Amino acid sequence: MAKKKETIPSSLLTLTIGIAVAAFSVWYGQNNHLLPEQLSSQAPLVDDLFNIMLCIATALFLLVEGTIIYTLIRFRHRPGDETDGEYIEGNFSLEVFWTAIPTFIVIVLGIYGVQVYNQMGGFDTVGQVAHHHHQHQVQLASLPADESNPMLLAERPEYGVGATPVEGLTPPDLEVDVLGMQYAWIFTYPSLGITSGELHVPMGQDIKLNITAQDVLHAFWLPQFRLKQDAIPGQPTQLRFVATKSGHYPIVCAELCGAYHGGMRSEIVVHEPDEFVTWISENQVAQNPDLEQAVALRTDGDRLQDYTTQMGLDATTVQAALKQP
Ligand SMILES: [Cu+2]
């Protein structure tokens, strides 16, 4: 009598494979290096969510692909076997099992995603602090009154990423108006009388961008900051963030906006706070920070050009910006 071949119990094998798949997925979720550097206080929140989703996706990929490859080999056609495959009508328990698990995963990720969005400031849709113009860190001789800037008085909801629950009603340290147009970004510092083709911000301070578009939809994307917001004509949106590292990083338009969409790029320059004060004084259009004069200067193309050429803006862009309603 032939001795029965000894095999590893299938439950033990399944357990081992399960542990290996789980271990690899958790490791890969944390060590994927797929995302660029983290440069805002919000970036780690986004990346943690991404890493967990990638961990789950890796486990599913390994299980599904592993099963397919195993099945291809194990149940392949053997020479001389002309019989039909076994007829299987269904398996109720198995169907409940593979419906319940994805349902659970989707619900958990949904709740977690909403929580991350809230922590980032995504639910500050009313732009509670939109009307303040406050700069306690960048001290200047005198700042123009809020009332003089019609853009800040608009009583409209502002979609995007606003004040986080921690920031609450605290006004931002610096506000910058961002205007998207085919095919450039224009940055205006209403309180400083500066217009620039690059976004300059101080590190470690609470920055609020008031975003709008002149012509068509654009999307203001800061990949390293994990922040992206549509720029919509006639509908202000916002992005509020704290930059955590100094340097030059890309700004990308992430909404197909026309023939030269691919060239609609700029740069965000994150300065050390004292370096930022130097940048302000070098670029302030009006030496006398009187808003009447700053507005007059801003509508005067020739005088503006002296400043804009140093800032990397060309004449066409400036003319286009000045034509805005
Ligand atoms: Cu664009």
GROMACS .gro file of C-alpha atoms and ligand atoms in nm:
model
  326
    1MET     CA    1   0.000   0.000   0.000
    2ALA     CA    2   0.144   0.337  -0.114
    3LYS     CA    3   0.190   0.588   0.163
    4LYS     CA    4  -0.022   0.903   0.120
    5LYS     CA    5   0.193   1.204   0.019
    6GLU     CA    6   0.235   1.438   0.312
    7THR     CA    7   0.124   1.797   0.239
    8ILE     CA    8   0.120   2.128   0.423
    9PRO     CA    9  -0.236   2.195   0.550
   10SER     CA   10  -0.399   2.454   0.322
   11SER     CA   11  -0.507   2.671   0.617
   12LEU     CA   12  -0.145   2.704   0.727
   13LEU     CA   13  -0.039   2.790   0.373
   14THR     CA   14  -0.316   3.053   0.343
   15LEU     CA   15  -0.215   3.204   0.677
   16THR     CA   16   0.149   3.229   0.571
   17ILE     CA   17   0.060   3.388   0.236
   18GLY     CA   18  -0.177   3.628   0.415
   19ILE     CA   19   0.094   3.738   0.659
   20ALA     CA   20   0.348   3.782   0.378
   21VAL     CA   21   0.107   3.984   0.162
   22ALA     CA   22   0.003   4.202   0.458
   23ALA     CA   23   0.363   4.261   0.568
   24PHE     CA   24   0.481   4.354   0.219
   25SER     CA   25   0.178   4.581   0.160
   26VAL     CA   26   0.226   4.768   0.487
   27TRP     CA   27   0.597   4.810   0.413
   28TYR     CA   28   0.538   4.928   0.056
   29GLY     CA   29   0.261   5.166   0.169
   30GLN     CA   30   0.510   5.340   0.397
   31ASN     CA   31   0.815   5.321   0.167
   32ASN     CA   32   0.683   5.386  -0.182
   33HIS     CA   33   0.864   5.717  -0.248
   34LEU     CA   34   0.608   5.794  -0.517
   35LEU     CA   35   0.528   6.146  -0.397
   36PRO     CA   36   0.757   6.452  -0.410
   37GLU     CA   37   0.897   6.633  -0.105
   38GLN     CA   38   0.646   6.754   0.159
   39LEU     CA   39   0.654   7.132   0.187
   40SER     CA   40   0.334   7.237   0.362
   41SER     CA   41   0.183   7.164   0.700
   42GLN     CA   42  -0.103   6.988   0.516
   43ALA     CA   43   0.119   6.760   0.306
   44PRO     CA   44   0.171   6.486   0.571
   45LEU     CA   45  -0.208   6.451   0.613
   46VAL     CA   46  -0.255   6.393   0.239
   47ASP     CA   47   0.041   6.156   0.219
   48ASP     CA   48  -0.075   5.944   0.514
   49LEU     CA   49  -0.409   5.893   0.339
   50PHE     CA   50  -0.233   5.814   0.011
   51ASN     CA   51  -0.001   5.565   0.180
   52ILE     CA   52  -0.291   5.379   0.343
   53MET     CA   53  -0.477   5.362   0.011
   54LEU     CA   54  -0.160   5.238  -0.158
   55CYS     CA   55  -0.114   4.973   0.114
   56ILE     CA   56  -0.467   4.841   0.055
   57ALA     CA   57  -0.423   4.861  -0.323
   58THR     CA   58  -0.094   4.668  -0.302
   59ALA     CA   59  -0.255   4.390  -0.098
   60LEU     CA   60  -0.547   4.366  -0.342
   61PHE     CA   61  -0.311   4.368  -0.640
   62LEU     CA   62  -0.101   4.086  -0.496
   63LEU     CA   63  -0.407   3.876  -0.403
   64VAL     CA   64  -0.584   3.922  -0.736
   65GLU     CA   65  -0.277   3.885  -0.958
   66GLY     CA   66  -0.143   3.603  -0.739
   67THR     CA   67  -0.471   3.414  -0.771
   68ILE     CA   68  -0.476   3.460  -1.149
   69ILE     CA   69  -0.118   3.336  -1.191
   70TYR     CA   70  -0.170   3.044  -0.951
   71THR     CA   71  -0.492   2.946  -1.132
   72LEU     CA   72  -0.330   2.968  -1.476
   73ILE     CA   73  -0.064   2.721  -1.372
   74ARG     CA   74  -0.257   2.493  -1.138
   75PHE     CA   75  -0.564   2.446  -1.362
   76ARG     CA   76  -0.393   2.457  -1.700
   77HIS     CA   77  -0.496   2.221  -1.980
   78ARG     CA   78  -0.316   1.885  -1.954
   79PRO     CA   79  -0.246   1.669  -2.260
   80GLY     CA   80  -0.524   1.415  -2.319
   81ASP     CA   81  -0.776   1.588  -2.088
   82GLU     CA   82  -1.078   1.671  -2.305
   83THR     CA   83  -1.332   1.697  -2.021
   84ASP     CA   84  -1.531   2.012  -1.941
   85GLY     CA   85  -1.450   2.223  -1.642
   86GLU     CA   86  -1.642   2.167  -1.322
   87TYR     CA   87  -1.979   2.350  -1.317
   88ILE     CA   88  -2.001   2.587  -1.020
   89GLU     CA   89  -2.329   2.766  -0.965
   90GLY     CA   90  -2.234   3.015  -0.698
   91ASN     CA   91  -2.128   3.051  -0.340
   92PHE     CA   92  -2.346   3.273  -0.126
   93SER     CA   93  -2.103   3.299   0.168
   94LEU     CA   94  -1.817   3.385  -0.065
   95GLU     CA   95  -2.026   3.656  -0.232
   96VAL     CA   96  -2.119   3.809   0.105
   97PHE     CA   97  -1.752   3.796   0.204
   98TRP     CA   98  -1.622   3.973  -0.106
   99THR     CA   99  -1.896   4.234  -0.091
  100ALA     CA  100  -1.858   4.308   0.280
  101ILE     CA  101  -1.481   4.362   0.274
  102PRO     CA  102  -1.473   4.624  -0.006
  103THR     CA  103  -1.776   4.796   0.150
  104PHE     CA  104  -1.591   4.821   0.480
  105ILE     CA  105  -1.273   4.949   0.310
  106VAL     CA  106  -1.460   5.215   0.110
  107ILE     CA  107  -1.653   5.338   0.417
  108VAL     CA  108  -1.337   5.360   0.630
  109LEU     CA  109  -1.145   5.543   0.354
  110GLY     CA  110  -1.441   5.775   0.301
  111ILE     CA  111  -1.457   5.873   0.669
  112TYR     CA  112  -1.079   5.909   0.687
  113GLY     CA  113  -1.075   6.120   0.369
  114VAL     CA  114  -1.338   6.358   0.504
  115GLN     CA  115  -1.141   6.389   0.826
  116VAL     CA  116  -0.821   6.479   0.636
  117TYR     CA  117  -1.013   6.733   0.427
  118ASN     CA  118  -1.149   6.890   0.744
  119GLN     CA  119  -0.806   6.903   0.910
  120MET     CA  120  -0.664   7.071   0.599
  121GLY     CA  121  -0.930   7.342   0.617
  122GLY     CA  122  -1.153   7.212   0.339
  123PHE     CA  123  -1.472   7.293   0.527
  124ASP     CA  124  -1.396   7.662   0.569
  125THR     CA  125  -1.603   7.722   0.256
  126VAL     CA  126  -1.745   8.050   0.374
  127GLY     CA  127  -1.398   8.203   0.390
  128GLN     CA  128  -1.467   8.328   0.743
  129VAL     CA  129  -1.148   8.525   0.752
  130ALA     CA  130  -1.160   8.652   0.394
  131HIS     CA  131  -1.226   9.009   0.498
  132HIS     CA  132  -0.933   9.057   0.727
  133HIS     CA  133  -0.608   9.196   0.616
  134HIS     CA  134  -0.369   9.120   0.883
  135GLN     CA  135   0.004   9.097   0.900
  136HIS     CA  136   0.148   9.067   1.242
  137GLN     CA  137   0.473   8.900   1.142
  138VAL     CA  138   0.569   9.112   0.843
  139GLN     CA  139   0.563   9.451   1.007
  140LEU     CA  140   0.525   9.746   0.776
  141ALA     CA  141   0.500  10.116   0.841
  142SER     CA  142   0.132  10.136   0.754
  143LEU     CA  143  -0.109   9.908   0.579
  144PRO     CA  144  -0.401  10.015   0.364
  145ALA     CA  145  -0.744   9.980   0.520
  146ASP     CA  146  -0.957   9.682   0.423
  147GLU     CA  147  -1.235   9.906   0.299
  148SER     CA  148  -1.020  10.039   0.018
  149ASN     CA  149  -0.985   9.700  -0.146
  150PRO     CA  150  -1.312   9.596  -0.313
  151MET     CA  151  -1.182   9.245  -0.374
  152LEU     CA  152  -1.177   9.176  -0.001
  153LEU     CA  153  -1.527   9.300   0.056
  154ALA     CA  154  -1.697   9.045  -0.167
  155GLU     CA  155  -1.952   8.864   0.048
  156ARG     CA  156  -1.936   8.530  -0.129
  157PRO     CA  157  -1.848   8.179  -0.025
  158GLU     CA  158  -1.491   8.089  -0.106
  159TYR     CA  159  -1.435   7.729  -0.198
  160GLY     CA  160  -1.104   7.557  -0.149
  161VAL     CA  161  -0.879   7.495   0.146
  162GLY     CA  162  -0.929   7.763   0.408
  163ALA     CA  163  -0.866   7.800   0.780
  164THR     CA  164  -0.801   7.471   0.957
  165PRO     CA  165  -0.995   7.390   1.276
  166VAL     CA  166  -0.678   7.490   1.467
  167GLU     CA  167  -0.653   7.828   1.292
  168GLY     CA  168  -1.026   7.885   1.330
  169LEU     CA  169  -1.101   8.255   1.314
  170THR     CA  170  -0.738   8.364   1.333
  171PRO     CA  171  -0.666   8.581   1.031
  172PRO     CA  172  -0.382   8.472   0.803
  173ASP     CA  173  -0.038   8.640   0.825
  174LEU     CA  174  -0.032   8.727   0.457
  175GLU     CA  175  -0.289   8.735   0.177
  176VAL     CA  176  -0.200   8.717  -0.190
  177ASP     CA  177  -0.442   8.758  -0.480
  178VAL     CA  178  -0.377   8.501  -0.750
  179LEU     CA  179  -0.508   8.564  -1.103
  180GLY     CA  180  -0.497   8.287  -1.362
  181MET     CA  181  -0.511   8.378  -1.730
  182GLN     CA  182  -0.414   8.220  -2.059
  183TYR     CA  183  -0.125   8.143  -1.998
  184ALA     CA  184   0.023   8.292  -1.682
  185TRP     CA  185  -0.030   8.346  -1.313
  186ILE     CA  186  -0.022   8.699  -1.171
  187PHE     CA  187   0.033   8.748  -0.799
  188THR     CA  188  -0.079   9.069  -0.633
  189TYR     CA  189  -0.002   9.162  -0.274
  190PRO     CA  190  -0.284   9.409  -0.200
  191SER     CA  191  -0.137   9.519   0.132
  192LEU     CA  192   0.212   9.568  -0.009
  193GLY     CA  193   0.145   9.720  -0.352
  194ILE     CA  194   0.348   9.450  -0.524
  195THR     CA  195   0.262   9.260  -0.842
  196SER     CA  196   0.473   8.963  -0.942
  197GLY     CA  197   0.491   8.674  -1.188
  198GLU     CA  198   0.621   8.446  -0.914
  199LEU     CA  199   0.467   8.372  -0.578
  200HIS     CA  200   0.695   8.478  -0.294
  201VAL     CA  201   0.594   8.372   0.058
  202PRO     CA  202   0.761   8.365   0.398
  203MET     CA  203   0.834   8.026   0.553
  204GLY     CA  204   0.641   7.915   0.862
  205GLN     CA  205   0.367   8.176   0.823
  206ASP     CA  206   0.000   8.137   0.756
  207ILE     CA  207  -0.054   8.229   0.388
  208LYS     CA  208  -0.392   8.277   0.223
  209LEU     CA  209  -0.426   8.284  -0.155
  210ASN     CA  210  -0.739   8.439  -0.304
  211ILE     CA  211  -0.764   8.269  -0.640
  212THR     CA  212  -0.962   8.373  -0.945
  213ALA     CA  213  -0.939   8.349  -1.323
  214GLN     CA  214  -0.971   8.613  -1.592
  215ASP     CA  215  -1.079   8.404  -1.889
  216VAL     CA  216  -1.132   8.030  -1.854
  217LEU     CA  217  -1.095   7.763  -1.586
  218HIS     CA  218  -0.743   7.705  -1.461
  219ALA     CA  219  -0.618   7.504  -1.166
  220PHE     CA  220  -0.354   7.631  -0.929
  221TRP     CA  221  -0.142   7.334  -0.830
  222LEU     CA  222   0.150   7.321  -0.586
  223PRO     CA  223   0.262   6.956  -0.613
  224GLN     CA  224   0.511   6.970  -0.325
  225PHE     CA  225   0.251   7.133  -0.101
  226ARG     CA  226  -0.020   6.876  -0.190
  227LEU     CA  227  -0.253   7.165  -0.267
  228LYS     CA  228  -0.459   7.219  -0.579
  229GLN     CA  229  -0.748   7.454  -0.637
  230ASP     CA  230  -0.953   7.552  -0.940
  231ALA     CA  231  -0.925   7.913  -1.056
  232ILE     CA  232  -1.275   8.005  -1.171
  233PRO     CA  233  -1.381   8.326  -1.351
  234GLY     CA  234  -1.622   8.515  -1.125
  235GLN     CA  235  -1.599   8.274  -0.833
  236PRO     CA  236  -1.321   8.336  -0.582
  237THR     CA  237  -1.154   8.032  -0.432
  238GLN     CA  238  -0.890   8.005  -0.165
  239LEU     CA  239  -0.588   7.807  -0.051
  240ARG     CA  240  -0.453   7.858   0.296
  241PHE     CA  241  -0.130   7.691   0.398
  242VAL     CA  242   0.196   7.714   0.589
  243ALA     CA  243   0.515   7.650   0.392
  244THR     CA  244   0.762   7.442   0.590
  245LYS     CA  245   1.084   7.471   0.389
  246SER     CA  246   1.254   7.750   0.197
  247GLY     CA  247   1.343   7.722  -0.172
  248HIS     CA  248   1.209   7.743  -0.527
  249TYR     CA  249   0.930   7.503  -0.624
  250PRO     CA  250   0.700   7.468  -0.927
  251ILE     CA  251   0.350   7.605  -0.973
  252VAL     CA  252   0.159   7.415  -1.239
  253CYS     CA  253  -0.172   7.483  -1.413
  254ALA     CA  254  -0.359   7.154  -1.374
  255GLU     CA  255  -0.666   7.230  -1.586
  256LEU     CA  256  -0.646   7.206  -1.966
  257CYS     CA  257  -0.702   7.575  -2.043
  258GLY     CA  258  -0.601   7.616  -2.407
  259ALA     CA  259  -0.327   7.559  -2.660
  260TYR     CA  260  -0.039   7.664  -2.435
  261HIS     CA  261  -0.174   7.511  -2.114
  262GLY     CA  262   0.143   7.301  -2.089
  263GLY     CA  263   0.350   7.618  -2.066
  264MET     CA  264   0.140   7.772  -1.789
  265ARG     CA  265   0.393   7.729  -1.514
  266SER     CA  266   0.543   7.954  -1.254
  267GLU     CA  267   0.741   7.927  -0.936
  268ILE     CA  268   0.675   7.961  -0.567
  269VAL     CA  269   0.968   8.103  -0.375
  270VAL     CA  270   0.958   8.028  -0.004
  271HIS     CA  271   1.179   8.273   0.185
  272GLU     CA  272   1.314   8.276   0.536
  273PRO     CA  273   1.104   8.546   0.711
  274ASP     CA  274   1.380   8.811   0.718
  275GLU     CA  275   1.468   8.737   0.355
  276PHE     CA  276   1.101   8.793   0.269
  277VAL     CA  277   1.107   9.137   0.426
  278THR     CA  278   1.406   9.217   0.203
  279TRP     CA  279   1.214   9.095  -0.102
  280ILE     CA  280   0.922   9.321  -0.008
  281SER     CA  281   1.137   9.630   0.027
  282GLU     CA  282   1.312   9.557  -0.305
  283ASN     CA  283   0.983   9.516  -0.489
  284GLN     CA  284   0.747   9.760  -0.330
  285VAL     CA  285   0.598   9.961  -0.614
  286ALA     CA  286   0.509  10.258  -0.400
  287GLN     CA  287   0.777  10.375  -0.158
  288ASN     CA  288   0.499  10.555   0.021
  289PRO     CA  289   0.254  10.278   0.110
  290ASP     CA  290  -0.051  10.486   0.028
  291LEU     CA  291  -0.309  10.279  -0.155
  292GLU     CA  292  -0.439  10.559  -0.380
  293GLN     CA  293  -0.093  10.594  -0.517
  294ALA     CA  294  -0.034  10.221  -0.538
  295VAL     CA  295  -0.352  10.179  -0.742
  296ALA     CA  296  -0.254  10.467  -0.966
  297LEU     CA  297   0.085  10.311  -1.021
  298ARG     CA  298  -0.065   9.975  -1.090
  299THR     CA  299  -0.285  10.110  -1.369
  300ASP     CA  300   0.007  10.296  -1.520
  301GLY     CA  301   0.162  10.044  -1.759
  302ASP     CA  302   0.490  10.228  -1.816
  303ARG     CA  303   0.577  10.282  -1.455
  304LEU     CA  304   0.469   9.929  -1.368
  305GLN     CA  305   0.693   9.787  -1.634
  306ASP     CA  306   1.006   9.905  -1.455
  307TYR     CA  307   0.915   9.677  -1.170
  308THR     CA  308   0.764   9.391  -1.363
  309THR     CA  309   1.065   9.331  -1.587
  310GLN     CA  310   1.276   9.260  -1.280
  311MET     CA  311   1.006   9.024  -1.160
  312GLY     CA  312   1.004   8.806  -1.469
  313LEU     CA  313   0.678   8.937  -1.618
  314ASP     CA  314   0.672   9.024  -1.987
  315ALA     CA  315   0.484   9.319  -2.137
  316THR     CA  316   0.205   9.108  -2.290
  317THR     CA  317   0.123   8.948  -1.958
  318VAL     CA  318   0.117   9.283  -1.781
  319GLN     CA  319  -0.111   9.433  -2.048
  320ALA     CA  320  -0.343   9.135  -2.019
  321ALA     CA  321  -0.350   9.171  -1.641
  322LEU     CA  322  -0.429   9.540  -1.661
  323LYS     CA  323  -0.724   9.477  -1.895
  324GLN     CA  324  -0.902   9.270  -1.631
  325PRO     CA  325  -1.239   9.413  -1.528
  326CU      CU  326  -0.425   7.739  -1.721
   0.00000   0.00000   0.00000
